[in-house]
């Protein structure tokens, strides 16, 4: 193993369109003026009156044909200022039980809440572990029915009534779809039914494009799953980052957030977040790479700086190291395989 400083290991992306060779301009991004009443999806604020527009990103994160309640709930999740979102996912127990790092979800979540735009979890954890004075919008997991003991996780149903979602003041409803799995039709029908219910009550739906064991997480498959989710009525789609992610975003007419996936080094997770938002995601719905970090509060803050403040992964890593260092002996080094 080699210990090396990683602060300068990658040049930060030039975020100034005036500078020749700006990678965003080269990639077709545009700098647009901010206009009152216009709700463009933005990527990386560069000045108070302008924003970066990725060529592939949907031009709006919501539209005015939506009812006020639907718009209001979406605005609580995706910031109307940055058009971005840091969602904290702690719903893993719905099929994994007391999974590592989430044995006591209330304790894990409490210090992270000030930095989360939304909290994704089940009604059981919400009612039992989260204080009801919580002001963070709730994205309620409403699908389930299988456990990790099954080979096939796709056999899901809707597990929460719309009345109960309203009762807990859910800002969005989250459901998994398993495109290409044995229960594909059932999970897509669940999504369509949930969108009808959400539409009736003004509650947006987040579709999670879960990947079956045989499915490859590539742009072709994830693009298919995301587009189908949007076609069936999802208001936000959660998927994985992949090579060619821009194509996934380009083919999906609603905002896309990425899952973090399995725990990886913090440095790599920050790069993942940076690449995702640079390639058109409106943000992250991240779980393990935050709550399994030894420095979860520093980690969510670093992710937040990428998503909302236009930090590069390098800048976010430097900030992470500084914050984590203050919280407990982390040096400006990264362990990399020799
Ligand atoms: C499981 C989920 C989880 O919320 C999601 O995958 C968790 O995020 P992460 O992968 O970042 O831990 O939807 O189906």
XYZ file of C-alpha atoms and ligand atoms in Angstrom:
352
model
C 0.000 0.000 0.000
C 1.192 3.495 -0.778
C 0.178 6.554 1.172
C -0.016 9.618 -0.965
C -1.510 13.048 -0.809
C -4.440 13.114 -3.180
C -5.259 16.790 -3.032
C -3.457 17.478 -6.282
C -3.933 14.087 -7.831
C -6.595 15.410 -10.181
C -6.860 18.890 -11.549
C -10.160 20.512 -10.599
C -12.488 21.138 -13.521
C -12.308 24.719 -14.753
C -15.668 26.237 -13.901
C -15.164 29.508 -15.700
C -16.622 29.706 -19.202
C -14.302 32.614 -20.037
C -11.243 30.435 -19.610
C -10.241 28.754 -22.832
C -10.423 24.993 -22.555
C -13.221 25.077 -19.990
C -14.301 21.397 -20.019
C -17.958 22.209 -19.527
C -18.086 24.534 -22.523
C -16.200 21.954 -24.550
C -18.809 19.371 -23.556
C -21.671 21.560 -24.726
C -22.771 23.059 -21.424
C -24.202 26.544 -21.540
C -24.226 29.436 -19.092
C -27.757 30.735 -18.877
C -29.137 33.793 -17.094
C -31.351 33.129 -14.113
C -34.842 34.447 -14.676
C -37.550 34.851 -12.082
C -40.347 32.344 -12.575
C -38.253 30.075 -14.764
C -37.321 26.825 -13.088
C -34.425 25.444 -15.054
C -32.424 22.508 -13.833
C -29.045 23.907 -12.947
C -25.682 22.361 -12.492
C -23.087 24.353 -10.597
C -23.874 27.963 -9.805
C -21.093 30.173 -11.129
C -22.584 33.547 -10.270
C -25.700 34.853 -8.571
C -27.372 35.606 -11.874
C -26.236 32.688 -13.973
C -26.181 28.919 -13.834
C -24.695 26.032 -15.744
C -27.115 24.142 -17.964
C -26.056 20.667 -18.910
C -27.053 19.853 -22.493
C -28.740 16.626 -21.459
C -30.577 17.668 -18.303
C -34.351 18.135 -18.380
C -35.071 21.857 -18.594
C -37.279 21.820 -15.515
C -37.339 19.842 -12.314
C -41.074 20.308 -12.097
C -43.670 21.866 -14.326
C -46.482 24.284 -13.796
C -49.166 21.856 -14.884
C -48.597 20.190 -11.509
C -50.892 20.981 -8.655
C -49.606 23.411 -6.022
C -49.171 20.634 -3.460
C -47.108 18.528 -5.844
C -44.877 21.498 -6.723
C -44.566 22.472 -3.082
C -43.491 18.979 -2.014
C -40.972 18.735 -4.862
C -39.608 22.171 -3.990
C -39.013 20.898 -0.450
C -36.887 18.051 -1.786
C -35.098 19.651 -4.757
C -33.846 23.077 -3.757
C -35.530 25.858 -5.755
C -32.259 27.814 -5.459
C -29.727 25.299 -6.736
C -32.205 22.870 -8.379
C -30.254 20.167 -6.608
C -30.841 17.632 -3.880
C -28.964 15.690 -1.202
C -31.242 12.898 -0.064
C -30.136 10.634 2.769
C -31.230 7.014 2.249
C -31.687 4.876 5.354
C -34.440 2.560 4.121
C -32.165 -0.479 3.693
C -33.799 -2.350 6.591
C -36.995 -2.869 4.610
C -35.406 -5.971 3.096
C -32.051 -6.247 4.925
C -33.215 -6.010 8.539
C -30.769 -4.466 11.044
C -28.076 -4.007 8.427
C -24.553 -2.818 9.304
C -24.472 0.797 10.323
C -28.237 1.085 10.690
C -28.786 -1.001 13.821
C -29.944 2.163 15.565
C -31.257 4.342 12.757
C -32.360 7.204 14.995
C -28.857 7.706 16.388
C -27.285 7.473 12.935
C -29.663 9.918 11.330
C -29.837 12.634 14.018
C -26.444 14.341 13.365
C -26.898 14.052 9.592
C -30.331 15.624 9.376
C -29.124 19.264 9.342
C -27.307 18.494 6.081
C -30.002 16.458 4.310
C -32.579 17.958 1.956
C -34.736 14.858 2.329
C -34.755 11.635 4.304
C -35.685 8.329 2.650
C -36.923 5.673 5.055
C -39.777 3.345 5.997
C -42.780 4.256 8.112
C -41.585 1.905 10.864
C -38.282 3.687 11.352
C -39.946 7.053 10.875
C -42.557 6.475 13.581
C -40.220 4.806 16.052
C -36.849 6.481 15.572
C -37.350 9.981 14.181
C -38.636 12.863 16.281
C -41.899 14.235 14.891
C -40.559 17.796 15.002
C -38.218 16.812 12.150
C -38.393 19.515 9.467
C -36.619 17.496 6.777
C -39.005 16.295 4.034
C -39.742 12.592 4.223
C -39.423 10.329 1.190
C -41.375 7.321 2.349
C -40.424 3.829 1.148
C -43.771 2.268 0.213
C -42.714 -0.921 -1.583
C -41.418 -4.168 -0.138
C -42.419 -7.709 0.640
C -39.193 -9.669 0.171
C -36.100 -10.149 2.305
C -32.431 -10.790 1.623
C -33.169 -14.463 2.306
C -34.843 -14.720 -1.091
C -32.858 -15.194 -4.273
C -35.289 -13.026 -6.167
C -35.807 -9.617 -4.547
C -38.139 -8.400 -7.254
C -41.355 -9.816 -5.823
C -42.452 -6.504 -4.289
C -45.859 -5.048 -3.581
C -47.061 -1.725 -2.300
C -46.732 -1.913 1.480
C -48.186 1.419 2.624
C -51.594 2.932 1.899
C -51.775 6.459 0.552
C -53.758 7.440 3.655
C -50.918 6.358 5.903
C -48.406 8.222 3.742
C -50.529 11.354 4.157
C -50.792 10.668 7.907
C -47.001 10.749 8.300
C -46.812 13.853 6.110
C -44.729 12.223 3.378
C -43.255 14.625 0.832
C -42.682 11.829 -1.683
C -43.323 8.108 -2.072
C -40.454 5.773 -2.990
C -40.940 2.502 -4.805
C -38.568 0.044 -6.476
C -39.077 -1.241 -9.992
C -37.245 -4.309 -11.263
C -37.044 -3.961 -15.034
C -35.969 -7.200 -16.665
C -36.726 -9.301 -13.584
C -39.230 -12.085 -13.089
C -41.651 -9.648 -11.457
C -41.080 -6.768 -13.829
C -44.759 -6.384 -14.751
C -45.913 -6.469 -11.135
C -43.437 -3.802 -10.030
C -44.234 -1.568 -13.004
C -47.957 -1.940 -12.318
C -47.233 -1.022 -8.680
C -45.457 2.130 -9.865
C -48.307 3.113 -12.171
C -50.855 2.585 -9.391
C -48.749 4.571 -6.939
C -48.441 7.445 -9.407
C -52.241 7.507 -9.683
C -52.526 7.654 -5.898
C -49.779 10.268 -5.612
C -51.441 12.347 -8.299
C -54.717 12.213 -6.385
C -53.102 13.591 -3.222
C -50.389 15.786 -4.755
C -47.535 13.591 -3.548
C -44.647 12.981 -5.961
C -43.281 9.505 -6.607
C -39.609 8.531 -6.632
C -38.937 5.365 -8.632
C -35.877 3.364 -7.644
C -34.478 1.442 -10.603
C -33.369 -1.619 -8.696
C -31.057 -3.885 -10.605
C -31.736 -7.615 -10.724
C -28.861 -10.023 -10.138
C -28.539 -10.777 -13.861
C -28.743 -7.167 -14.993
C -25.689 -5.182 -15.972
C -25.589 -1.655 -14.631
C -24.872 -0.068 -17.987
C -26.325 2.959 -19.718
C -28.505 0.856 -21.988
C -30.201 -1.009 -19.159
C -30.372 1.890 -16.685
C -31.541 4.215 -19.451
C -34.343 1.791 -20.265
C -35.398 1.467 -16.633
C -35.276 5.231 -15.958
C -37.248 6.098 -19.060
C -39.915 3.513 -18.297
C -40.210 4.884 -14.757
C -40.737 8.412 -16.074
C -43.168 7.228 -18.752
C -45.286 5.532 -16.091
C -45.475 8.749 -14.099
C -42.531 8.909 -11.675
C -41.565 12.469 -10.746
C -37.976 11.641 -9.737
C -35.932 8.612 -10.736
C -33.166 7.086 -8.674
C -30.569 5.017 -10.437
C -26.875 4.190 -10.481
C -24.063 6.103 -12.075
C -22.513 4.289 -15.026
C -20.327 4.887 -18.043
C -22.400 6.935 -20.467
C -24.558 8.307 -17.655
C -25.318 11.418 -19.710
C -27.318 9.229 -22.064
C -29.350 7.900 -19.154
C -30.168 11.476 -18.096
C -30.828 12.591 -21.667
C -33.408 9.846 -22.113
C -35.240 10.597 -18.876
C -37.579 13.597 -18.832
C -37.667 13.871 -15.025
C -34.886 14.629 -12.511
C -32.453 11.802 -11.832
C -30.641 11.156 -8.540
C -28.013 8.501 -7.996
C -27.656 5.878 -5.302
C -24.223 5.613 -3.739
C -24.135 1.827 -3.821
C -21.776 -0.305 -1.757
C -19.380 1.460 0.620
C -16.248 2.620 -1.129
C -13.423 4.940 -0.064
C -14.673 8.441 0.703
C -12.415 9.866 -1.988
C -14.040 7.595 -4.585
C -17.558 8.287 -3.355
C -16.958 12.023 -3.757
C -15.727 11.458 -7.282
C -18.859 9.404 -7.959
C -21.079 12.241 -6.734
C -19.114 14.786 -8.747
C -19.307 12.773 -11.937
C -23.022 12.160 -11.480
C -23.961 15.818 -11.046
C -21.502 16.900 -13.729
C -23.225 14.502 -16.092
C -26.729 15.695 -15.318
C -28.011 14.167 -12.075
C -29.854 16.658 -9.860
C -28.148 15.101 -6.888
C -27.777 11.999 -4.801
C -29.930 9.686 -2.735
C -27.002 8.268 -0.831
C -26.931 5.890 2.090
C -24.025 3.568 2.846
C -21.315 5.882 1.602
C -22.480 8.381 4.177
C -23.638 6.443 7.216
C -20.909 3.768 6.972
C -18.147 6.368 6.825
C -16.141 6.827 9.995
C -16.853 10.522 9.493
C -20.496 10.554 8.335
C -21.137 14.207 9.199
C -18.040 15.349 7.323
C -18.962 13.085 4.445
C -22.493 14.393 3.998
C -21.145 17.946 4.158
C -18.568 17.167 1.489
C -21.207 15.587 -0.743
C -23.379 18.625 -0.149
C -20.636 20.961 -1.297
C -20.444 19.086 -4.606
C -24.182 18.962 -5.100
C -25.128 22.468 -3.996
C -22.001 24.584 -4.136
C -20.366 23.431 -7.344
C -17.276 22.026 -5.604
C -15.177 19.596 -7.564
C -14.458 16.221 -6.023
C -10.949 17.446 -5.235
C -12.239 20.508 -3.414
C -14.816 18.406 -1.568
C -12.145 15.882 -0.579
C -9.914 18.639 0.777
C -12.821 19.994 2.782
C -13.674 16.488 3.968
C -10.118 15.861 5.147
C -10.092 19.124 7.019
C -13.460 18.514 8.680
C -12.731 14.872 9.449
C -9.292 15.835 10.745
C -10.899 18.190 13.204
C -13.263 15.424 14.262
C -10.497 12.853 14.710
C -7.018 12.292 13.323
C -7.427 11.886 9.593
C -4.442 13.067 7.623
C -4.319 14.598 4.171
C -3.509 11.242 2.686
C -5.295 8.573 0.781
C -4.592 4.900 0.876
C -4.214 3.608 -2.647
C -3.196 0.155 -3.804
C 0.491 -0.008 -4.680
C -32.537 0.130 -1.887
C -32.570 1.591 -1.899
C -31.649 2.295 -1.042
O -32.228 3.429 -0.510
C -30.463 2.761 -1.750
O -29.926 1.840 -2.632
C -29.512 3.189 -0.718
O -28.566 3.976 -1.132
P -27.076 3.462 -1.139
O -26.940 2.518 -2.310
O -26.357 4.763 -1.367
O -26.756 2.822 0.176
O -33.325 2.214 -2.572
O -33.309 -0.379 -2.892
